Coordinates of N, CA and C in Angstrom, one line a residue:
X1415 N 20.9 -4.9 -4.2 CA 20.3 -3.6 -4.5 C 19.0 -3.9 -5.2
X1416 N 18.0 -3.1 -4.9 CA 16.7 -3.1 -5.5 C 16.8 -2.5 -6.9
X1417 N 16.3 -3.2 -7.9 CA 16.4 -2.7 -9.3 C 15.6 -1.4 -9.5
X1418 N 14.3 -1.3 -9.0 CA 13.5 -0.2 -9.2 C 13.9 1.0 -8.3
X1419 N 13.6 2.2 -8.7 CA 13.8 3.4 -7.9 C 12.6 3.6 -7.0
X1420 N 12.8 3.8 -5.7 CA 11.7 4.0 -4.8 C 11.4 5.5 -4.7
X1421 N 10.1 5.8 -4.9 CA 9.6 7.1 -4.9 C 9.0 7.4 -3.5
X1422 N 9.5 8.3 -2.8 CA 9.0 8.7 -1.5 C 8.7 10.2 -1.5
X1423 N 8.1 10.7 -0.3 CA 7.7 12.1 -0.3 C 8.8 13.1 0.1
X1424 N 9.7 12.7 0.9 CA 10.7 13.7 1.4 C 12.1 13.1 1.6
X1425 N 13.0 14.1 1.9 CA 14.4 13.7 2.1 C 14.6 12.7 3.3
X1426 N 13.8 13.0 4.4 CA 13.9 12.1 5.6 C 13.4 10.7 5.2
X1427 N 12.4 10.6 4.3 CA 12.0 9.3 3.9 C 13.1 8.5 3.1
X1428 N 13.8 9.3 2.3 CA 15.0 8.7 1.6 C 16.0 8.1 2.6
X1429 N 16.3 8.9 3.6 CA 17.3 8.4 4.6 C 16.8 7.1 5.3
X1430 N 15.5 7.1 5.6 CA 14.9 5.9 6.2 C 15.0 4.7 5.3
X1431 N 14.6 4.8 4.1 CA 14.7 3.7 3.1 C 16.1 3.3 2.9
X1432 N 17.0 4.2 2.8 CA 18.4 3.8 2.6 C 19.0 3.1 3.8
X1433 N 18.5 3.4 5.0 CA 19.0 2.7 6.2 C 18.5 1.2 6.1
X1434 N 17.3 1.0 5.5 CA 16.7 -0.3 5.5 C 17.1 -1.2 4.4
X1435 N 17.3 -0.6 3.2 CA 17.7 -1.4 2.0 C 18.6 -0.6 1.1
X1436 N 19.3 -1.4 0.2 CA 20.2 -0.8 -0.8 C 19.3 -0.4 -2.0
X1437 N 19.0 0.8 -2.1 CA 18.1 1.3 -3.2 C 18.4 2.7 -3.5
X1438 N 18.0 3.1 -4.8 CA 18.0 4.5 -5.2 C 16.6 5.0 -4.9
X1439 N 16.6 6.3 -4.5 CA 15.3 6.9 -4.2 C 15.1 8.3 -4.8
X1440 N 13.9 8.7 -5.0 CA 13.6 10.0 -5.5 C 12.5 10.6 -4.6
X1441 N 12.6 11.8 -4.2 CA 11.6 12.5 -3.4 C 10.7 13.3 -4.3
X1442 N 9.4 13.2 -3.9 CA 8.4 14.1 -4.7 C 8.5 15.5 -4.1
X1443 N 9.0 15.7 -2.9 CA 8.9 17.0 -2.3 C 7.5 17.3 -1.8
X1444 N 6.8 16.3 -1.5 CA 5.4 16.5 -1.0 C 4.5 16.5 -2.2
X1445 N 3.3 17.0 -2.0 CA 2.3 17.0 -3.1 C 2.6 18.1 -4.2
X1446 N 3.4 19.1 -3.9 CA 3.7 20.1 -4.8 C 4.8 19.6 -5.8
X1447 N 4.6 18.5 -6.5 CA 5.6 17.9 -7.4 C 6.1 18.9 -8.4
X1448 N 7.3 19.2 -8.4 CA 7.9 20.1 -9.4 C 8.1 19.4 -10.7
X1449 N 8.2 20.2 -11.8 CA 8.5 19.6 -13.1 C 9.8 18.8 -13.1
X1450 N 10.8 19.3 -12.3 CA 12.1 18.6 -12.2 C 11.9 17.2 -11.6
X1451 N 11.1 17.2 -10.5 CA 10.9 15.9 -9.8 C 10.2 14.9 -10.7
X1452 N 9.2 15.4 -11.4 CA 8.4 14.6 -12.3 C 9.3 14.0 -13.4
X1453 N 10.2 14.8 -13.9 CA 11.1 14.4 -15.0 C 12.0 13.3 -14.4
X1454 N 12.5 13.5 -13.2 CA 13.4 12.4 -12.6 C 12.6 11.1 -12.4
X1455 N 11.4 11.2 -11.9 CA 10.6 10.0 -11.7 C 10.3 9.4 -13.1
X1456 N 9.9 10.2 -14.1 CA 9.6 9.6 -15.4 C 10.8 8.9 -16.0
X1457 N 12.0 9.5 -15.8 CA 13.2 8.8 -16.3 C 13.4 7.5 -15.6
X1458 N 13.3 7.5 -14.3 CA 13.5 6.2 -13.6 C 12.4 5.2 -14.0
X1459 N 11.2 5.7 -14.2 CA 10.1 4.8 -14.6 C 10.4 4.1 -15.9
X1460 N 10.9 4.8 -16.8 CA 11.2 4.3 -18.2 C 12.4 3.4 -18.2
X1461 N 13.4 3.7 -17.4 CA 14.7 3.0 -17.4 C 14.7 1.8 -16.4
X1462 N 14.2 2.0 -15.2 CA 14.3 0.9 -14.2 C 13.0 0.5 -13.6
X1463 N 12.0 1.3 -13.7 CA 10.8 1.0 -13.0 C 10.8 1.7 -11.7
X1464 N 9.6 2.0 -11.1 CA 9.5 2.7 -9.8 C 8.6 1.9 -8.9
X1465 N 8.9 2.1 -7.6 CA 8.1 1.6 -6.5 C 7.6 2.8 -5.7
X1466 N 6.3 3.0 -5.7 CA 5.7 4.1 -4.9 C 5.6 3.7 -3.5
X1467 N 6.2 4.5 -2.6 CA 6.2 4.2 -1.1 C 5.9 5.5 -0.4
X1468 N 4.6 5.9 -0.4 CA 4.2 7.2 0.2 C 3.8 6.9 1.7
X1469 N 3.7 8.0 2.4 CA 3.2 8.0 3.8 C 1.8 7.4 3.9
X1470 N 1.5 6.6 4.9 CA 0.1 6.1 5.1 C -0.8 7.1 5.7
X1471 N -1.0 8.2 5.0 CA -1.9 9.2 5.4 C -2.7 9.8 4.2
X1472 N -3.6 10.7 4.4 CA -4.4 11.2 3.2 C -3.5 11.9 2.2
X1473 N -2.5 12.7 2.6 CA -1.6 13.3 1.6 C -0.8 12.3 0.8
X1474 N -0.3 11.3 1.5 CA 0.4 10.2 0.8 C -0.5 9.5 -0.2
X1475 N -1.7 9.3 0.2 CA -2.7 8.6 -0.7 C -3.0 9.5 -2.0
X1476 N -3.1 10.8 -1.8 CA -3.3 11.7 -2.9 C -2.1 11.6 -3.9
X1477 N -0.9 11.6 -3.3 CA 0.3 11.6 -4.1 C 0.4 10.2 -4.8
X1478 N 0.1 9.2 -4.1 CA 0.1 7.8 -4.8 C -0.9 7.8 -5.9
X1479 N -2.1 8.3 -5.7 CA -3.1 8.3 -6.8 C -2.6 9.1 -8.0
X1480 N -2.1 10.3 -7.8 CA -1.5 11.1 -8.9 C -0.5 10.4 -9.6
X1481 N 0.5 9.8 -8.9 CA 1.6 9.1 -9.5 C 1.1 7.8 -10.3
X1482 N 0.1 7.2 -9.7 CA -0.4 6.0 -10.3 C -1.1 6.3 -11.7
X1483 N -1.7 7.4 -11.8 CA -2.3 7.8 -13.0 C -1.3 8.2 -14.1
X1484 N -0.2 8.8 -13.6 CA 0.8 9.2 -14.5 C 1.7 8.1 -14.9
X1485 N 2.0 7.2 -14.0 CA 2.9 6.0 -14.2 C 2.1 4.7 -13.9
X1486 N 1.3 4.3 -14.8 CA 0.4 3.2 -14.6 C 1.0 1.8 -14.3
X1487 N 2.3 1.6 -14.7 CA 2.9 0.4 -14.5 C 3.9 0.4 -13.3
X1488 N 3.7 1.4 -12.5 CA 4.5 1.5 -11.2 C 4.1 0.4 -10.3
X1489 N 5.0 0.0 -9.4 CA 4.8 -0.9 -8.4 C 4.4 -0.1 -7.1
X1490 N 3.7 -0.8 -6.2 CA 3.3 -0.1 -5.0 C 3.7 -0.9 -3.7
X1491 N 4.2 -0.2 -2.7 CA 4.5 -0.8 -1.4 C 3.8 0.1 -0.4
X1492 N 3.3 -0.5 0.7 CA 2.6 0.1 1.7 C 3.1 -0.2 3.1
X1493 N 3.5 0.8 3.9 CA 3.9 0.6 5.3 C 2.6 0.8 6.1
X1494 N 2.2 -0.2 6.9 CA 1.0 0.0 7.8 C 1.2 1.3 8.7
X1495 N 0.1 2.0 8.9 CA 0.1 3.2 9.6 C 0.7 3.0 11.0
X1496 N 0.4 1.9 11.7 CA 0.9 1.7 13.1 C 2.4 1.5 13.0
X1497 N 3.0 1.1 11.9 CA 4.4 0.9 11.8 C 5.2 2.2 11.3
X1498 N 4.4 3.2 11.0 CA 5.0 4.5 10.5 C 4.7 5.7 11.4
X1499 N 4.5 5.4 12.7 CA 4.1 6.5 13.7 C 5.2 6.5 14.8
X1500 N 5.6 7.8 15.1 CA 6.5 8.0 16.2 C 6.4 9.5 16.5
X1501 N 6.6 9.8 17.7 CA 6.7 11.3 18.1 C 5.5 12.1 17.6
X1502 N 4.3 11.5 17.6 CA 3.1 12.1 17.1 C 3.2 12.5 15.7
X1503 N 3.9 11.8 14.9 CA 4.1 12.1 13.5 C 3.9 10.8 12.7
X1504 N 3.4 10.9 11.5 CA 3.3 9.7 10.7 C 4.0 9.9 9.4
X1505 N 4.7 8.8 9.0 CA 5.5 8.9 7.7 C 6.5 7.8 7.6
X1506 N 6.9 7.6 6.4 CA 7.9 6.6 6.1 C 9.2 6.9 6.9
X1507 N 9.5 8.1 7.2 CA 10.7 8.4 8.0 C 10.6 7.9 9.4
X1508 N 9.4 7.7 9.9 CA 9.2 7.1 11.2 C 9.2 5.6 11.3
X1509 N 9.2 5.0 10.1 CA 9.1 3.5 10.1 C 10.5 2.9 10.3
X1510 N 10.4 1.7 11.0 CA 11.7 1.0 11.2 C 12.2 0.4 9.9
X1511 N 13.4 0.0 9.9 CA 14.0 -0.7 8.7 C 13.2 -2.0 8.4
X1512 N 12.8 -2.7 9.5 CA 12.1 -3.9 9.3 C 10.7 -3.7 8.7
X1513 N 10.0 -2.6 9.1 CA 8.7 -2.3 8.5 C 8.9 -1.9 7.0
X1514 N 9.9 -1.2 6.7 CA 10.2 -0.8 5.3 C 10.5 -2.1 4.4
X1515 N 11.4 -2.9 5.0 CA 11.7 -4.2 4.2 C 10.5 -5.0 4.1
X1516 N 9.6 -5.1 5.1 CA 8.4 -5.9 5.0 C 7.5 -5.4 3.9
X1517 N 7.3 -4.1 3.8 CA 6.5 -3.4 2.8 C 7.0 -3.7 1.4
X1518 N 8.4 -3.6 1.3 CA 9.0 -3.8 0.0 C 8.9 -5.3 -0.4
X1519 N 8.8 -6.2 0.5 CA 8.7 -7.6 0.2 C 7.3 -8.0 -0.3
X1520 N 6.3 -7.1 -0.2 CA 4.9 -7.3 -0.6 C 4.5 -6.3 -1.7
X1521 N 5.4 -6.0 -2.6 CA 5.2 -5.0 -3.6 C 4.0 -5.5 -4.5
X1522 N 3.1 -4.7 -4.9 CA 2.0 -5.0 -5.7 C 2.0 -4.1 -7.0
X1523 N 1.3 -4.6 -8.0 CA 1.1 -3.8 -9.2 C -0.4 -3.4 -9.2
X1524 N -0.6 -2.2 -9.6 CA -2.0 -1.7 -9.8 C -2.5 -2.2 -11.1
X1525 N -3.5 -2.9 -11.1 CA -4.1 -3.5 -12.3 C -5.2 -2.6 -12.8
X1526 N -5.1 -2.0 -14.0 CA -6.1 -1.1 -14.4 C -7.3 -1.7 -14.9
X1527 N -7.3 -3.0 -15.2 CA -8.5 -3.7 -15.6 C -9.1 -4.2 -14.3
X1528 N -10.2 -3.7 -13.9 CA -10.8 -4.0 -12.6 C -11.2 -5.5 -12.6
X1529 N -10.7 -6.2 -11.6 CA -11.1 -7.6 -11.3 C -12.5 -7.5 -10.6
X1530 N -13.3 -8.5 -10.8 CA -14.5 -8.6 -10.0 C -14.4 -9.7 -9.0
X1531 N -13.2 -10.1 -8.6 CA -13.0 -11.2 -7.7 C -13.7 -10.9 -6.3
X1532 N -13.7 -9.7 -5.9 CA -14.3 -9.4 -4.6 C -15.5 -8.4 -4.7
X1533 N -16.5 -8.6 -3.9 CA -17.7 -7.8 -4.0 C -18.0 -7.2 -2.6
X1534 N -18.9 -6.3 -2.5 CA -19.2 -5.7 -1.2 C -19.6 -6.7 -0.1
X1535 N -20.3 -7.8 -0.6 CA -20.6 -8.9 0.4 C -19.4 -9.5 1.1
X1536 N -18.3 -9.6 0.4 CA -17.1 -10.1 1.0 C -16.7 -9.1 2.2
X1537 N -16.7 -7.9 1.9 CA -16.3 -6.9 3.0 C -17.3 -7.0 4.2
X1538 N -18.5 -7.1 3.9 CA -19.5 -7.3 5.0 C -19.4 -8.6 5.8
X1539 N -19.3 -9.7 5.0 CA -19.3 -11.0 5.6 C -18.1 -11.3 6.5
X1540 N -16.9 -10.6 6.2 CA -15.7 -10.8 6.9 C -15.5 -9.7 8.0
X1541 N -16.6 -8.9 8.2 CA -16.5 -7.9 9.3 C -15.6 -6.8 9.0
X1542 N -15.4 -6.5 7.7 CA -14.5 -5.4 7.3 C -15.2 -4.0 7.2
X1543 N -16.5 -4.1 7.3 CA -17.3 -2.8 7.4 C -18.5 -3.1 8.2
X1544 N -19.0 -2.2 8.9 CA -20.2 -2.3 9.7 C -20.0 -2.9 11.1
X1545 N -18.9 -3.5 11.4 CA -18.6 -4.0 12.7 C -17.8 -3.0 13.5
X1546 N -17.9 -3.1 14.8 CA -17.3 -2.0 15.6 C -15.8 -2.0 15.5
X1547 N -15.2 -3.1 15.2 CA -13.7 -3.1 15.0 C -13.3 -3.3 13.5
X1548 N -14.2 -3.0 12.6 CA -13.9 -3.2 11.2 C -12.6 -2.4 10.7
X1549 N -12.4 -1.2 11.2 CA -11.2 -0.5 10.9 C -9.9 -1.2 11.3
X1550 N -9.9 -1.8 12.5 CA -8.7 -2.5 12.9 C -8.6 -3.8 12.1
X1551 N -9.7 -4.4 11.7 CA -9.6 -5.6 10.9 C -9.0 -5.3 9.5
X1552 N -9.5 -4.2 8.9 CA -8.9 -3.8 7.6 C -7.4 -3.5 7.7
X1553 N -7.0 -2.9 8.8 CA -5.6 -2.5 9.0 C -4.8 -3.8 9.1
X1554 N -5.2 -4.8 9.8 CA -4.5 -6.0 10.0 C -4.4 -6.7 8.6
X1555 N -5.5 -6.8 7.9 CA -5.6 -7.5 6.7 C -4.8 -6.8 5.6
X1556 N -4.9 -5.5 5.6 CA -4.2 -4.7 4.6 C -2.7 -4.8 4.8
X1557 N -2.2 -4.9 6.0 CA -0.8 -5.1 6.3 C -0.3 -6.5 5.8
X1558 N -1.1 -7.5 6.1 CA -0.8 -8.9 5.6 C -0.8 -9.0 4.1
X1559 N -1.7 -8.4 3.4 CA -1.8 -8.5 2.0 C -0.9 -7.5 1.3
X1560 N -0.3 -6.6 2.0 CA 0.5 -5.6 1.3 C -0.2 -4.5 0.5
X1561 N -1.5 -4.3 0.9 CA -2.2 -3.2 0.2 C -2.5 -2.0 1.1
X1562 N -2.0 -2.0 2.3 CA -2.2 -0.9 3.2 C -3.6 -0.7 3.8
X1563 N -3.7 0.2 4.7 CA -5.0 0.5 5.3 C -5.8 1.4 4.4
X1564 N -7.1 1.2 4.4 CA -8.0 2.1 3.7 C -9.4 2.0 4.3
X1565 N -10.3 2.9 4.0 CA -11.7 2.8 4.4 C -12.2 1.6 3.6
X1566 N -13.5 1.2 3.9 CA -14.0 -0.1 3.3 C -14.1 0.0 1.8
X1567 N -14.6 1.1 1.3 CA -14.8 1.3 -0.2 C -13.5 1.2 -0.9
X1568 N -12.5 1.9 -0.4 CA -11.1 1.9 -1.0 C -10.5 0.5 -0.8
X1569 N -10.7 -0.1 0.3 CA -10.2 -1.4 0.6 C -10.7 -2.4 -0.5
X1570 N -12.0 -2.4 -0.8 CA -12.5 -3.3 -1.8 C -11.9 -3.0 -3.2
X1571 N -11.7 -1.7 -3.5 CA -11.1 -1.4 -4.8 C -9.6 -1.9 -4.8
X1572 N -8.9 -1.8 -3.7 CA -7.5 -2.3 -3.7 C -7.5 -3.8 -3.8
X1573 N -8.4 -4.5 -3.2 CA -8.5 -6.0 -3.4 C -8.6 -6.3 -4.8
X1574 N -9.4 -5.6 -5.6 CA -9.7 -5.9 -7.0 C -8.7 -5.3 -7.9
X1575 N -8.0 -4.3 -7.5 CA -7.0 -3.6 -8.4 C -5.5 -4.1 -8.2
X1576 N -5.2 -4.6 -7.0 CA -3.8 -5.0 -6.8 C -3.6 -6.5 -6.9
X1577 N -4.4 -7.2 -7.6 CA -4.2 -8.6 -7.9 C -4.3 -9.6 -6.7
X1578 N -5.0 -9.3 -5.7 CA -5.2 -10.2 -4.6 C -6.1 -11.3 -5.0
X1579 N -5.6 -12.5 -4.8 CA -6.4 -13.7 -5.1 C -7.4 -14.1 -4.0
X1580 N -8.4 -14.8 -4.3 CA -9.4 -15.3 -3.3 C -8.7 -16.1 -2.3
X1581 N -7.8 -17.0 -2.7 CA -7.1 -17.9 -1.8 C -6.2 -17.1 -0.8
X1582 N -5.5 -16.1 -1.4 CA -4.6 -15.3 -0.6 C -5.4 -14.5 0.4
X1583 N -6.5 -14.0 0.0 CA -7.4 -13.2 0.9 C -7.9 -14.1 2.0
X1584 N -8.4 -15.2 1.7 CA -9.0 -16.1 2.7 C -8.0 -16.6 3.7
X1585 N -6.8 -16.9 3.2 CA -5.7 -17.3 4.1 C -5.3 -16.2 5.1
X1586 N -5.2 -15.0 4.5 CA -4.9 -13.8 5.4 C -5.9 -13.6 6.4
X1587 N -7.2 -13.6 6.0 CA -8.3 -13.4 6.9 C -8.3 -14.4 8.0
X1588 N -8.2 -15.7 7.7 CA -8.2 -16.7 8.7 C -7.0 -16.6 9.7
X1589 N -5.8 -16.4 9.2 CA -4.6 -16.3 10.0 C -4.6 -15.0 10.9
X1590 N -4.9 -13.9 10.3 CA -4.7 -12.6 11.0 C -5.9 -12.2 11.8
X1591 N -7.1 -12.4 11.2 CA -8.3 -12.0 12.0 C -8.6 -12.9 13.1
X1592 N -8.3 -14.2 13.0 CA -8.4 -15.1 14.1 C -7.5 -14.7 15.2
X1593 N -6.3 -14.3 14.8 CA -5.3 -13.9 15.8 C -5.8 -12.6 16.5
X1594 N -6.5 -11.7 15.7 CA -7.0 -10.5 16.3 C -8.1 -10.8 17.3
X1595 N -9.0 -11.7 16.9 CA -10.1 -12.0 17.8 C -10.4 -13.5 17.6
X1596 N -9.8 -14.3 18.4 CA -9.9 -15.8 18.3 C -11.4 -16.3 18.5
X1597 N -12.2 -15.5 19.2 CA -13.5 -16.0 19.5 C -14.5 -15.7 18.4
X1598 N -14.2 -14.9 17.4 CA -15.2 -14.5 16.4 C -15.2 -15.5 15.2
X1599 N -16.4 -15.6 14.6 CA -16.5 -16.4 13.4 C -16.8 -15.4 12.3
X1600 N -15.8 -15.2 11.4 CA -15.9 -14.2 10.3 C -16.5 -14.8 9.1
X1601 N -16.8 -16.1 9.0 CA -17.2 -16.7 7.7 C -18.7 -16.9 7.7
X1602 N -19.5 -16.1 8.3 CA -21.0 -16.2 8.4 C -21.6 -16.8 7.2

């Protein structure tokens, strides 16, 4: 059983997580977090810790940001967007048990002290912005690193806020982006 309580957006997300792992879950009920939901999350946060696992869409990111500010020592897990889509819908409830387990195996902490490990030049040099396939490259790399998909600016922030090391980043880039496009040289 997972020690922390997993915070998801809805009841269907709870069912998907429980099919994948043995864990307790709390639903936010979407972005309209009720006082009761926040009390339950706060209690879990203080007693056992929480893992935030929201949908890989803009609403899920807004919920994650709100919860991160309120619960700064929460852990974060990200299911890649392509693994959370089915029937023209996106969400944790659409993810397979394997995708949920993979996301939970790459849990990260949000570090409030900004690291300066990565700079904009890293994003540009590795083709994560400005290239025609930069979005796909960020999706691949975000899945490998367990920081999820984001636009280039947010991706840089996540690299610096979620404790990604230079070595971890470079290994992920070399393995995954070469697999994505074996003919490209990303290390300009």
